[in-house]
Coordinates of C-alpha atoms and ligand atoms in Angstrom, one line a residue:
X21 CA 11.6 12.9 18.7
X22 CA 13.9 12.1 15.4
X23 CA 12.8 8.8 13.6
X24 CA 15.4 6.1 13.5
X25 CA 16.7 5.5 10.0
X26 CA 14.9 2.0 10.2
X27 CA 11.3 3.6 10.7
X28 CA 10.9 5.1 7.1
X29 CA 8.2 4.0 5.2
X30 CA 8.3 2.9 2.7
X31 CA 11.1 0.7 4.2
X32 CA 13.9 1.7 2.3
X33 CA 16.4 -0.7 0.3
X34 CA 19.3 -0.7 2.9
X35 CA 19.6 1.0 6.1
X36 CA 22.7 1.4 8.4
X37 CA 22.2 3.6 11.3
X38 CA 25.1 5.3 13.1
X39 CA 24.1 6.2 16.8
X40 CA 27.8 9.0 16.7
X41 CA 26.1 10.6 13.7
X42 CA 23.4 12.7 14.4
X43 CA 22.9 16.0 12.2
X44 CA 21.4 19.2 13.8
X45 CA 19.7 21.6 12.0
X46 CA 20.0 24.9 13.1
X47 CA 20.1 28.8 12.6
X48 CA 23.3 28.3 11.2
X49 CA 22.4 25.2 8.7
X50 CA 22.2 26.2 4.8
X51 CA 21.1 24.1 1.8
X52 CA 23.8 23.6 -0.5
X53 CA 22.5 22.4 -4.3
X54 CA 24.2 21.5 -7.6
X55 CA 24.3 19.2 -10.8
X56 CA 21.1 21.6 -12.1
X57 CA 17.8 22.9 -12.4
X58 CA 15.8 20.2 -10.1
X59 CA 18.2 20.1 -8.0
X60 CA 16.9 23.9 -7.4
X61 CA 13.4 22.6 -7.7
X62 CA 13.5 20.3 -4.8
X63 CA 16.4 21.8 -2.8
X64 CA 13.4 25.0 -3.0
X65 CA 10.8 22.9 -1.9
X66 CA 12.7 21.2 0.8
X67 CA 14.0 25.0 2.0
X68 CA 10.1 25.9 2.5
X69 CA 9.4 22.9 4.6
X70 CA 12.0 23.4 6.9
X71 CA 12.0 26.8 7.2
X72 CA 8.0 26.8 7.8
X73 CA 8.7 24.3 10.6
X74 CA 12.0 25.4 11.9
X75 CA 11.6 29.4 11.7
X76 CA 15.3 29.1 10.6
X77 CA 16.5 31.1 7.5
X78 CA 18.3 28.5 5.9
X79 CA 19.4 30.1 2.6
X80 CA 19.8 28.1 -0.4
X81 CA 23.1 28.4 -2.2
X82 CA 24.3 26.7 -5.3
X83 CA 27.3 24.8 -5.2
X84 CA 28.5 21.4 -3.1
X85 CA 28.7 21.1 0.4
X86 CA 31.0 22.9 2.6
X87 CA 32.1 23.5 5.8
X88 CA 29.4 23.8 8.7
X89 CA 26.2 22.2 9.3
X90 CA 24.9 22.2 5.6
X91 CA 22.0 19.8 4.1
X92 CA 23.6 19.1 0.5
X93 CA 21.4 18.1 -2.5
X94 CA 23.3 16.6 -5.4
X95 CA 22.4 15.6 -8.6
X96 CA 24.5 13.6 -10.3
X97 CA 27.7 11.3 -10.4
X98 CA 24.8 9.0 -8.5
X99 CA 25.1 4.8 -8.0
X100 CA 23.3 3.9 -11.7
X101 CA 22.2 0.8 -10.3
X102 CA 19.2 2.9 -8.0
X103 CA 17.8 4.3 -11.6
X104 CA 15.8 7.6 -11.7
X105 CA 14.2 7.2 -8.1
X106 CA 16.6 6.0 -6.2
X107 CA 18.8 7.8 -3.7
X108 CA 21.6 7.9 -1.3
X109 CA 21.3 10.0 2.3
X110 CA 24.3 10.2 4.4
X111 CA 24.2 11.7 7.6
X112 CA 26.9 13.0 9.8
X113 CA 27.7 15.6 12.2
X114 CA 28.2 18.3 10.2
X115 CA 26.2 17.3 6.9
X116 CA 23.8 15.9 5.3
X117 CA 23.6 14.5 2.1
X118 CA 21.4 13.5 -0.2
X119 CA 22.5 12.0 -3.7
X120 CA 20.8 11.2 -7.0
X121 CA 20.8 10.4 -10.6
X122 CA 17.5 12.6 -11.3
X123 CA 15.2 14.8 -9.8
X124 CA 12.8 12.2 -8.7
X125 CA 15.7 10.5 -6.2
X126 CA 16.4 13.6 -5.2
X127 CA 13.0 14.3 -4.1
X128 CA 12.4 10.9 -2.5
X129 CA 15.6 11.5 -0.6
X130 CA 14.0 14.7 0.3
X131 CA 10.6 12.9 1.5
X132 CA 13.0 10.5 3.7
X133 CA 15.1 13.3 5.8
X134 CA 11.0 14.7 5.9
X135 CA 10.1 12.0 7.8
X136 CA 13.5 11.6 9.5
X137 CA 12.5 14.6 11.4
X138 CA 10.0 15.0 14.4
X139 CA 6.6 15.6 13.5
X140 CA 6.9 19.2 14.4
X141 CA 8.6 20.2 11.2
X142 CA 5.1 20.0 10.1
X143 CA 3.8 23.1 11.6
X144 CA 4.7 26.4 11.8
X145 CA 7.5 27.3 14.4
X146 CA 7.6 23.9 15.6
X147 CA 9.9 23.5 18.8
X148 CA 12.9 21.7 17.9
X149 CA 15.7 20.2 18.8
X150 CA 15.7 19.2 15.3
X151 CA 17.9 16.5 15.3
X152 CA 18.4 13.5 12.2
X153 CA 19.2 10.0 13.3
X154 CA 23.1 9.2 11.8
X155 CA 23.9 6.6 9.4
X156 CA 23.3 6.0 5.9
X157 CA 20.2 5.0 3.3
X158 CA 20.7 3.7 -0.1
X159 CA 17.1 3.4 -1.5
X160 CA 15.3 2.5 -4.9
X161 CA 11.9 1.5 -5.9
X162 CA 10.7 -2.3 -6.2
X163 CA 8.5 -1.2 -8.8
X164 CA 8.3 1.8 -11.6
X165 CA 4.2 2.6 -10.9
X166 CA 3.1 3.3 -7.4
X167 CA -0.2 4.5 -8.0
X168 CA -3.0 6.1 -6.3
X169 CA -6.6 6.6 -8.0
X170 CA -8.8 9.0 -6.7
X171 CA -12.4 9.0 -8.6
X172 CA -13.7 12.9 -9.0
X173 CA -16.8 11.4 -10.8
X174 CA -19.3 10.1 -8.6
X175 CA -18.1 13.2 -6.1
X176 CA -16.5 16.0 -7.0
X177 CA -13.2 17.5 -5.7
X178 CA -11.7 20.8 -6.0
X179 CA -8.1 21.6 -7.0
X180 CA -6.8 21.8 -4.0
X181 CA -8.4 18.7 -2.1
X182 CA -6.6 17.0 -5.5
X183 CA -3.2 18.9 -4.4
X184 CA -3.6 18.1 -0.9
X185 CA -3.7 14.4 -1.8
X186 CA -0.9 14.6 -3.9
X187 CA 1.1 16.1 -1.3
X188 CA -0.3 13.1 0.7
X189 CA 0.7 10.3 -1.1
X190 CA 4.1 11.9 -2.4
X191 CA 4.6 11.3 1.5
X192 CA 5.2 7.9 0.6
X193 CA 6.5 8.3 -2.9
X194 CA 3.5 7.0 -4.6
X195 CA 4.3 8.5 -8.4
X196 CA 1.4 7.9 -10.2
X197 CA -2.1 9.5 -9.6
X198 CA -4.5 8.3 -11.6
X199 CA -7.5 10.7 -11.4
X200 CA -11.3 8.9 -12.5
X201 CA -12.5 12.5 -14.7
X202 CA -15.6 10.4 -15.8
X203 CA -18.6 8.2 -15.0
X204 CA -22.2 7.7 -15.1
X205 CA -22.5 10.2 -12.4
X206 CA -20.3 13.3 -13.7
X207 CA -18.3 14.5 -16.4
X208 CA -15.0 16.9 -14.7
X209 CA -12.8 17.9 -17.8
X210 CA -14.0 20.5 -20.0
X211 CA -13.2 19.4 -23.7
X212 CA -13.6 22.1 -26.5
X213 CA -16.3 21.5 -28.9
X214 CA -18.2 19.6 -26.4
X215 CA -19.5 22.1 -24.1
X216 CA -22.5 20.1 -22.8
X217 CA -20.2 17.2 -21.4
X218 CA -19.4 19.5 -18.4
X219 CA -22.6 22.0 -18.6
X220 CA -24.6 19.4 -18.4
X221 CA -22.5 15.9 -17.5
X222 CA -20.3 17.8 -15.0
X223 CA -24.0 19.5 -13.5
X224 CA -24.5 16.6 -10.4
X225 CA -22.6 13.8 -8.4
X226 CA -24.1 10.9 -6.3
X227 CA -26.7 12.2 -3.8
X228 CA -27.8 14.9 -6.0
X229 CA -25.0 17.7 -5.4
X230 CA -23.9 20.3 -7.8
X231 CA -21.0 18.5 -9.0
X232 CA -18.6 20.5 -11.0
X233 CA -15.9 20.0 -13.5
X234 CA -11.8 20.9 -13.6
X235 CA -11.3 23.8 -16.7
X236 CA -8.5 22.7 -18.9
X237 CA -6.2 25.2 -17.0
X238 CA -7.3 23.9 -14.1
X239 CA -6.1 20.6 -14.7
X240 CA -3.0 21.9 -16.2
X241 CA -2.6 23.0 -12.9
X242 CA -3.2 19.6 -11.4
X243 CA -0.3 18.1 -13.5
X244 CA 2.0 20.3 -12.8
X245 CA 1.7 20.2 -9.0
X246 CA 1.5 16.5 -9.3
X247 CA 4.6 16.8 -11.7
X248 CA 6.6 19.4 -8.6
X249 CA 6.0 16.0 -6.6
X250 CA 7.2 13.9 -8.8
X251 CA 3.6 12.2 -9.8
X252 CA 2.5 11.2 -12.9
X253 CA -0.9 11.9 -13.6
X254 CA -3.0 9.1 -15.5
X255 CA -6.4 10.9 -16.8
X256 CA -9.1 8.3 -17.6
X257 CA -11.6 8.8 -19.5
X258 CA -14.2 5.4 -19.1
X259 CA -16.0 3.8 -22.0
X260 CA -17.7 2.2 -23.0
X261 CA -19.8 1.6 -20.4
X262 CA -19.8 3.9 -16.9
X263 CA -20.9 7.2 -19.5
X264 CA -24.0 7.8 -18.6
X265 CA -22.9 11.7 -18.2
X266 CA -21.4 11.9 -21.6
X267 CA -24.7 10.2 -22.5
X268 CA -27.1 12.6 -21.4
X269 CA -25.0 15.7 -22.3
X270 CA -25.3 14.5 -26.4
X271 CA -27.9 12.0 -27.4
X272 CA -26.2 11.5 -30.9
X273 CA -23.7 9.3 -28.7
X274 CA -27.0 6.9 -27.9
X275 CA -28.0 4.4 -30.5
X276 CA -31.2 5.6 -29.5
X277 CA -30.5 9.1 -30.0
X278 CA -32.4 9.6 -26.7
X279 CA -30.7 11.1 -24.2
X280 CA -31.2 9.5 -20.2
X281 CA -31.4 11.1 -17.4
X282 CA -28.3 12.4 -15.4
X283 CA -27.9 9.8 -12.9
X284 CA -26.7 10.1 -9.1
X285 CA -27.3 7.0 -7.8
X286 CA -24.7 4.2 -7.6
X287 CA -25.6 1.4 -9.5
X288 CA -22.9 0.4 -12.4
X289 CA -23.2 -1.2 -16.1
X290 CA -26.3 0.0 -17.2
X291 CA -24.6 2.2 -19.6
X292 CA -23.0 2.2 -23.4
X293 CA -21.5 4.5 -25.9
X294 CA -22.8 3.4 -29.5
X295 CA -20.2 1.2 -30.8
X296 CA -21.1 1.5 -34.0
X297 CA -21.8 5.3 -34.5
X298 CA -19.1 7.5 -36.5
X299 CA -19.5 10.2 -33.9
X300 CA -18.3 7.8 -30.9
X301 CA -15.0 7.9 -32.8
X302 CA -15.0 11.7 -33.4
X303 CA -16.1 12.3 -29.5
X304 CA -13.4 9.8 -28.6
X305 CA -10.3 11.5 -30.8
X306 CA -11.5 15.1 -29.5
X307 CA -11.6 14.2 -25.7
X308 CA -8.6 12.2 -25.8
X309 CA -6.8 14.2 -28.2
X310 CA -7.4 17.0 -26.0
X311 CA -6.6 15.1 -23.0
X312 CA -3.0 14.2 -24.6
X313 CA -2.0 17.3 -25.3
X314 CA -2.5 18.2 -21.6
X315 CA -1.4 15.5 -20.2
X316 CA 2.9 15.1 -20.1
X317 CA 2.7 11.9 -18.9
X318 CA 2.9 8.5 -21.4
X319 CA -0.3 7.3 -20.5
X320 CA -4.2 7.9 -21.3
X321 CA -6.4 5.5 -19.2
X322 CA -9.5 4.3 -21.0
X323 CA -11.1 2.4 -18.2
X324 CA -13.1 -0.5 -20.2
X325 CA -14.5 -2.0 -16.8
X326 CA -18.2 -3.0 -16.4
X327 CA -19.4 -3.0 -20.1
X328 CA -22.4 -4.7 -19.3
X329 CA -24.3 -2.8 -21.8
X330 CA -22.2 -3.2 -24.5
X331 CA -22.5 -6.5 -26.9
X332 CA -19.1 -8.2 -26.3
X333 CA -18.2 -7.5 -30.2
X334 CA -19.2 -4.5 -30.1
X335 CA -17.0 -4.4 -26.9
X336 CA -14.3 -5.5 -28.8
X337 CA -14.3 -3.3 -31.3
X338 CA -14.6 -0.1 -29.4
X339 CA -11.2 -1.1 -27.4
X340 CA -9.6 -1.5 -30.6
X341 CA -10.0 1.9 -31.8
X342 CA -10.2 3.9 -28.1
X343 CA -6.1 2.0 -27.6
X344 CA -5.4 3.1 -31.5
X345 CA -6.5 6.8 -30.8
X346 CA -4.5 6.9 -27.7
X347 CA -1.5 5.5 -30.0
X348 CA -2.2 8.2 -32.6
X349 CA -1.7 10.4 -30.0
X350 CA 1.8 9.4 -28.5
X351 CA 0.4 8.2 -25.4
X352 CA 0.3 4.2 -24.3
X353 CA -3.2 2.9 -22.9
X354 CA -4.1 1.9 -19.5
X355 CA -7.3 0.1 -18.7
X356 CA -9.0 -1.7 -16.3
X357 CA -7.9 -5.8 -16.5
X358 CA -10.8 -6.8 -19.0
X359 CA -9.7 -4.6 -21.7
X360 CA -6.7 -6.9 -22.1
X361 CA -9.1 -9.9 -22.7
X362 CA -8.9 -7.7 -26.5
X363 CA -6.9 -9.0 -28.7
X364 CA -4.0 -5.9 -29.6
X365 CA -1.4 -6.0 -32.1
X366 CA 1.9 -7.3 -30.5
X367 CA 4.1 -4.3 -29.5
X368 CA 0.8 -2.5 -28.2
X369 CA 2.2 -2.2 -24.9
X370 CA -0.5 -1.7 -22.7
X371 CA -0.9 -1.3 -19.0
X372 CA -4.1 -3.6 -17.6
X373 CA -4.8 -2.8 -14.2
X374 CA -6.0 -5.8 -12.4
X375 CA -9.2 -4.9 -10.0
X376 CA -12.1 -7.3 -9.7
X377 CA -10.9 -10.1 -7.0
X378 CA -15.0 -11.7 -7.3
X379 CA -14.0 -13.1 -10.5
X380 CA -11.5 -15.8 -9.1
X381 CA -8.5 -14.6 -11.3
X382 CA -10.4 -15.1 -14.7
X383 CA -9.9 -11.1 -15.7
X384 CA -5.9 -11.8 -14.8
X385 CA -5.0 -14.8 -16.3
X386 CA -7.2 -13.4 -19.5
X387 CA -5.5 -10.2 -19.1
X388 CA -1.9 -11.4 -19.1
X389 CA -1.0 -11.7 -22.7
X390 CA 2.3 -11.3 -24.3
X391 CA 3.2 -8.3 -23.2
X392 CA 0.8 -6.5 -21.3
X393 CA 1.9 -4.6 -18.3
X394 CA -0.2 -5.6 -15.4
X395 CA -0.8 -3.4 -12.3
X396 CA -2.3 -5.1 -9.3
X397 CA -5.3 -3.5 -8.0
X398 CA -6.9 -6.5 -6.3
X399 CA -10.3 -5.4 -5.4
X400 CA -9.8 -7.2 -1.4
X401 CA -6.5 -5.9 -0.6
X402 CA -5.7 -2.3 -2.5
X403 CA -9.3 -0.9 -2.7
X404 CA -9.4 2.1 -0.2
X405 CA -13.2 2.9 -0.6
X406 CA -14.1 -0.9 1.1
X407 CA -15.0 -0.6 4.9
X408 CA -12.6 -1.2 7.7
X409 CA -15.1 -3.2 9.2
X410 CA -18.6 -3.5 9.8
X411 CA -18.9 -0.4 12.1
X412 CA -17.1 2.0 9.3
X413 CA -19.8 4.4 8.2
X414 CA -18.2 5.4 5.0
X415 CA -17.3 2.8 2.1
X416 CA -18.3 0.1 0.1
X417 CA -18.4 -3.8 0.5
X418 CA -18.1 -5.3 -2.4
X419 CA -14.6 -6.6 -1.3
X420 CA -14.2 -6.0 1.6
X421 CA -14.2 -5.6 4.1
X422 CA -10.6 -4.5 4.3
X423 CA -8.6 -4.1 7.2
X424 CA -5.1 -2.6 7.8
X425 CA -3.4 -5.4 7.9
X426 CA -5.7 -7.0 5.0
X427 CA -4.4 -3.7 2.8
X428 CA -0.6 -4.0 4.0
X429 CA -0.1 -8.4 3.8
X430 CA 0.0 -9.0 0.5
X431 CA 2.8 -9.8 -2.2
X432 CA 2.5 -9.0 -5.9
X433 CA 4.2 -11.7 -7.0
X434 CA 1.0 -14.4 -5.8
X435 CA -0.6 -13.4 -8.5
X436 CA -0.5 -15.7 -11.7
X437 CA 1.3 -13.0 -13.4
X438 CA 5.0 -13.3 -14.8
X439 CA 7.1 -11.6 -12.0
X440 CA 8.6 -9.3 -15.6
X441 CA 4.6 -8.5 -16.5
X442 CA 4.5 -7.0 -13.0
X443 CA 4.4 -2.5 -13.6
X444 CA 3.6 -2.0 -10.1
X445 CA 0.7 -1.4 -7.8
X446 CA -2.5 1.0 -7.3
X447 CA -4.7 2.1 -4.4
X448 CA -8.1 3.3 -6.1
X449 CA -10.5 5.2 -3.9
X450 CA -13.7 5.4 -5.9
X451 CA -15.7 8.2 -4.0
X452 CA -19.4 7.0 -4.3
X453 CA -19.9 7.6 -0.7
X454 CA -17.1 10.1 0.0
X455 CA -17.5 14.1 -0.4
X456 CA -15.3 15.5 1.8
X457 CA -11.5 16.0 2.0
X458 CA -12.2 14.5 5.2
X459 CA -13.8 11.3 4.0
X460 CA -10.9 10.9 1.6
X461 CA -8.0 11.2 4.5
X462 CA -10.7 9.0 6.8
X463 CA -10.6 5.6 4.1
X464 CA -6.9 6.6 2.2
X465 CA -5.2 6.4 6.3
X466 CA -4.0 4.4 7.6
X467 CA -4.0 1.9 4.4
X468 CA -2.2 3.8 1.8
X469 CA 0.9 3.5 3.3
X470 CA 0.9 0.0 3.5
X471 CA 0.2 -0.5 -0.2
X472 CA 3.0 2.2 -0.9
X473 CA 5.5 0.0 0.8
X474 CA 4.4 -2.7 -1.2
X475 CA 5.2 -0.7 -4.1
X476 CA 8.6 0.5 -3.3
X477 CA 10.4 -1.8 -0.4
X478 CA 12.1 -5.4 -0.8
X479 CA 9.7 -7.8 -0.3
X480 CA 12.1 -9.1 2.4
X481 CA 11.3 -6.0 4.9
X482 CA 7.3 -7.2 4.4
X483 CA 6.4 -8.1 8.2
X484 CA 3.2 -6.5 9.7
X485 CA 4.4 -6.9 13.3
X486 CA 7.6 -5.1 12.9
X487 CA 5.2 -2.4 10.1
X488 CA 2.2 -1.3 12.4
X489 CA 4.7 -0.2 15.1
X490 CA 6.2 2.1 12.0
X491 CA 2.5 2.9 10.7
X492 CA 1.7 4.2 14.6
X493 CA 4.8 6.5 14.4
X494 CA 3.2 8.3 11.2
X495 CA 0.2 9.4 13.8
X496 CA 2.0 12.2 14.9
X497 CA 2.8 13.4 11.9
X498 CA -0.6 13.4 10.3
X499 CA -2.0 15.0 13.4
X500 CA 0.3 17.9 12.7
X501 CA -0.5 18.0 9.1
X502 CA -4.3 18.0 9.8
X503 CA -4.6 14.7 8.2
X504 CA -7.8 13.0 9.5
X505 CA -6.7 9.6 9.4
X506 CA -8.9 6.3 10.9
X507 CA -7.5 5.2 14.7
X508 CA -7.9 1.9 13.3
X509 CA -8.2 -0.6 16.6
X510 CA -5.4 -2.8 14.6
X511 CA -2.8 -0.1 15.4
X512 CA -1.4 1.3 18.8
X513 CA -1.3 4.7 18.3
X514 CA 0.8 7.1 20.6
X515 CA -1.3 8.8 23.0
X516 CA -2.5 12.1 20.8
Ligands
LIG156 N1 -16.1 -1.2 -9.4 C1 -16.1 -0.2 -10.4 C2 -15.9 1.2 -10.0 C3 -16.4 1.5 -8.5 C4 -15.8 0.4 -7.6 C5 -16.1 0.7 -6.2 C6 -13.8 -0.6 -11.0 C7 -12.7 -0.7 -12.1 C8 -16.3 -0.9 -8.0 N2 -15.1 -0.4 -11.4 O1 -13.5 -0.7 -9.9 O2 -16.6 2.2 -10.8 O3 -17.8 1.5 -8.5 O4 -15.3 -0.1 -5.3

């Protein structure tokens, strides 16, 4: 049955539902578009969906809306004050309407008359009625980054897993995937002039597997479907420590000039570039050169975490240059909190992601200088590879472990960072034990929604009570979608 405007998550901004209002959509429904090219884009998309699910034609035609049952998208002449992602969707009788300033509202208004509908829509020739609760939505994001990391390193995923989670989180208008290319364990982009780092870095995983590694088209590829979803992609590229691959692909970047052995266990900080070596630098400016120039996005991530093998000045040093490079090439740096214990020149601008809860704060309040961005990560709340709870077989512990609720009841602004310093939020899932598409869907749902809504919804409409009856309402939709999500105990899902 049709979701009531109130059960969208991520909760939306303002919500006034009119019972008289229902919209239909039927065989006679067509998809008016106008103000421009996205407006084609996601008025294209949305057409697909509902014509996969409904088995209606529904043509697209440019132009506003008109008379008969017609599904308008709009862009332009939009409320200013909802910014790039925000949207309005009015629905009546006879239309509905969806309104925004850029393609990005458009599409989020898009996602929301998605979800608006009965999970059949999902699958192909679902049965209808397809009907859309009445009333209106004005929406906009709390916060500009809504991430989602997904680590390819310790396990490697193909394209389309990568695509399928994208089309996962873009469910919940997450807009920034930042995707973990490198580690001790594997080395996925191929980088021209350093053949080895994928031949032989990108060779294994954890366990032992055959690993693999994303071509440069390939990840073109990546960003652009992430970019049809409105996603961001954020490449890192971890150093100095976690490189272990990179390592054992070309000894000249050991100050031993020994090369170890690939690595597929799980341990962390046992590794180090060579801080002092002229051909770190080079390496560096190839693979993140490279990486730029592929990468539309503003932002490079440089990781920076665990350096436990590096000598803190040396440590020092080596951020320096790796956020100077990433300047040279037009892009800002993102790293992991302890990168921003660095002193940068003022007007650096970079985002510090803020991860490792087991330090009591110290990597925050160290990390919050004058104006770095901070992203909250915290390791006991957003991590998505911690356990459930003790019976979970996949997972880690470190922080955990983390429950639904844990993941959803949390406020970014308890955090002893200046509510301005706050960019957003992020959800990594770091896949030491996780190899399947499967695994990913298992730990990323039910909790990625939760941390989603922190993202994007007034802090006001934060209430786990009032949320898991929402969350349980997704079930339906994931089960059409094939989306092998956790029957947590904590939630009461319909029966199946
Ligand atoms: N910490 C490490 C990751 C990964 C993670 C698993 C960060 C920034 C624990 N660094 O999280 O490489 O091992 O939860």
């Amino acid at each position: 049955m049709a979701a009531n405007l109130g059960d969208i998550i991520p909760a939306p901004l303002s919500v006034d539902p009119d019972p008289g209002g229902d919209f239909t959509i039927d065989s006679a429904t067509v998809i008016a578009r106008s103000g421009g090219s996205e407006a084609t884009s996601v008025s294209d998309w949305l057409a697909e969906l509902l014509r996969h699910g409904t088995g209606f034609a529904l043509p697209v035609a440019a132009g506003a809306a008109r008379a008969g049952s017609v599904i308008a998208l709009e862009l332009g002449d939009a409320d200013s004050s909802l910014g790039d992602e925000g949207y309005t969707l009015a629905v009546s009788p006879g239309s509905v309407v969806i309104r925004a300033a850029a393609g990005a509202g458009l599409f989020h208004g898009a996602e929301t008359l998605r979800q608006l509908l009965p999970a059949g829509i999902e699958t192909a020739g679902g049965r209808g009625p397809w009907i859309v609760s009445g009333g209106k939505i004005v929406d906009r994001p709390r916060y500009p980054w809504r991430g989602a990391m997904l680590d390819v390193a310790r396990h490697f995923f193909s394209v389309a897993d990568v695509e399928r989670y994208i089309d996962e989180i873009a469910l919940y208008k997450i807009n920034v995937l930042h995707l973990h290319l490198t580690d001790d364990q594997g080395w996925r982009i191929a980088i021209s002039g350093w053949p080895r780092l994928t031949a032989v870095g990108g060779s294994t995983e954890v366990g032992g597997g055959a690993g693999g590694y994303y071509t440069q088209d390939q990840y073109r590829q990546i960003v652009a479907y992430a970019a049809s979803r409105y996603v961001t992609v954020v490449p890192e590229i971890d150093g100095p420590g976690h490189v272990n691959a990179a390592l054992a692909a070309y000894p000249e970047l050991t100050c031993s000039g020994t090369a170890p052995p690939l690595y597929t266990g799980i341990e962390v900080g046992f590794s180090s570039l060579c801080v002092g070596k002229p051909v770190t630098y080079r390496f560096l400016d190839d693979v993140l050169g490279q990486l730029a120039a592929m990468t539309p996005g503003p932002y490079i991530a440089i990781g920076g975490d665990e350096a436990k093998s590096t000598p803190p000045e040396d440590y020092v040093a080596f951020i320096e240059k790796a956020v100077q490079i990433v300047a040279a090439h037009g892009k800002t740096a993102v790293g992991w909190s302890e990168m921003a214990a660095v002193p940068l020149p003022s007007g650096t601008g970079i985002v510090a992601e803020y991860w490792d809860t087991s330090d009591n704060g110290e990597s925050l309040r160290t990390a919050v200088q004058d104006d770095v961005r901070i992203v909250l990560a915290p390791g006991n709340r957003a991590y998505l590879d911690q356990k459930y709870d003790d019976n979970t077989t996949l997972g880690l512990v470190w922080a955990g472990p983390t429950s639904v609720e844990t993941a959803y009841d949390w406020d970014p602004t308890s955090y002893e960072v200046p509510a301005g310093q706050v960019e957003g939020v992020e959800a990594p899932l770091f896949s030491e034990t996780l190899t399947t598409m499967s695994d990913i869907e298992q730990m990323a749902f039910p909790r990625l929604p939760g941390i989603a809504e922190i993202g994007w919804s007034p802090q006001s409409t934060h209430d786990w009570s009032s949320y898991r009856l929402r969350l349980a309402a997704q079930a339906p939709r994931w089960e059409a979608m094939n989306l092998d999500f956790y029957r947590s105990p904590e939630v009461s899902w319909p029966a199946g």
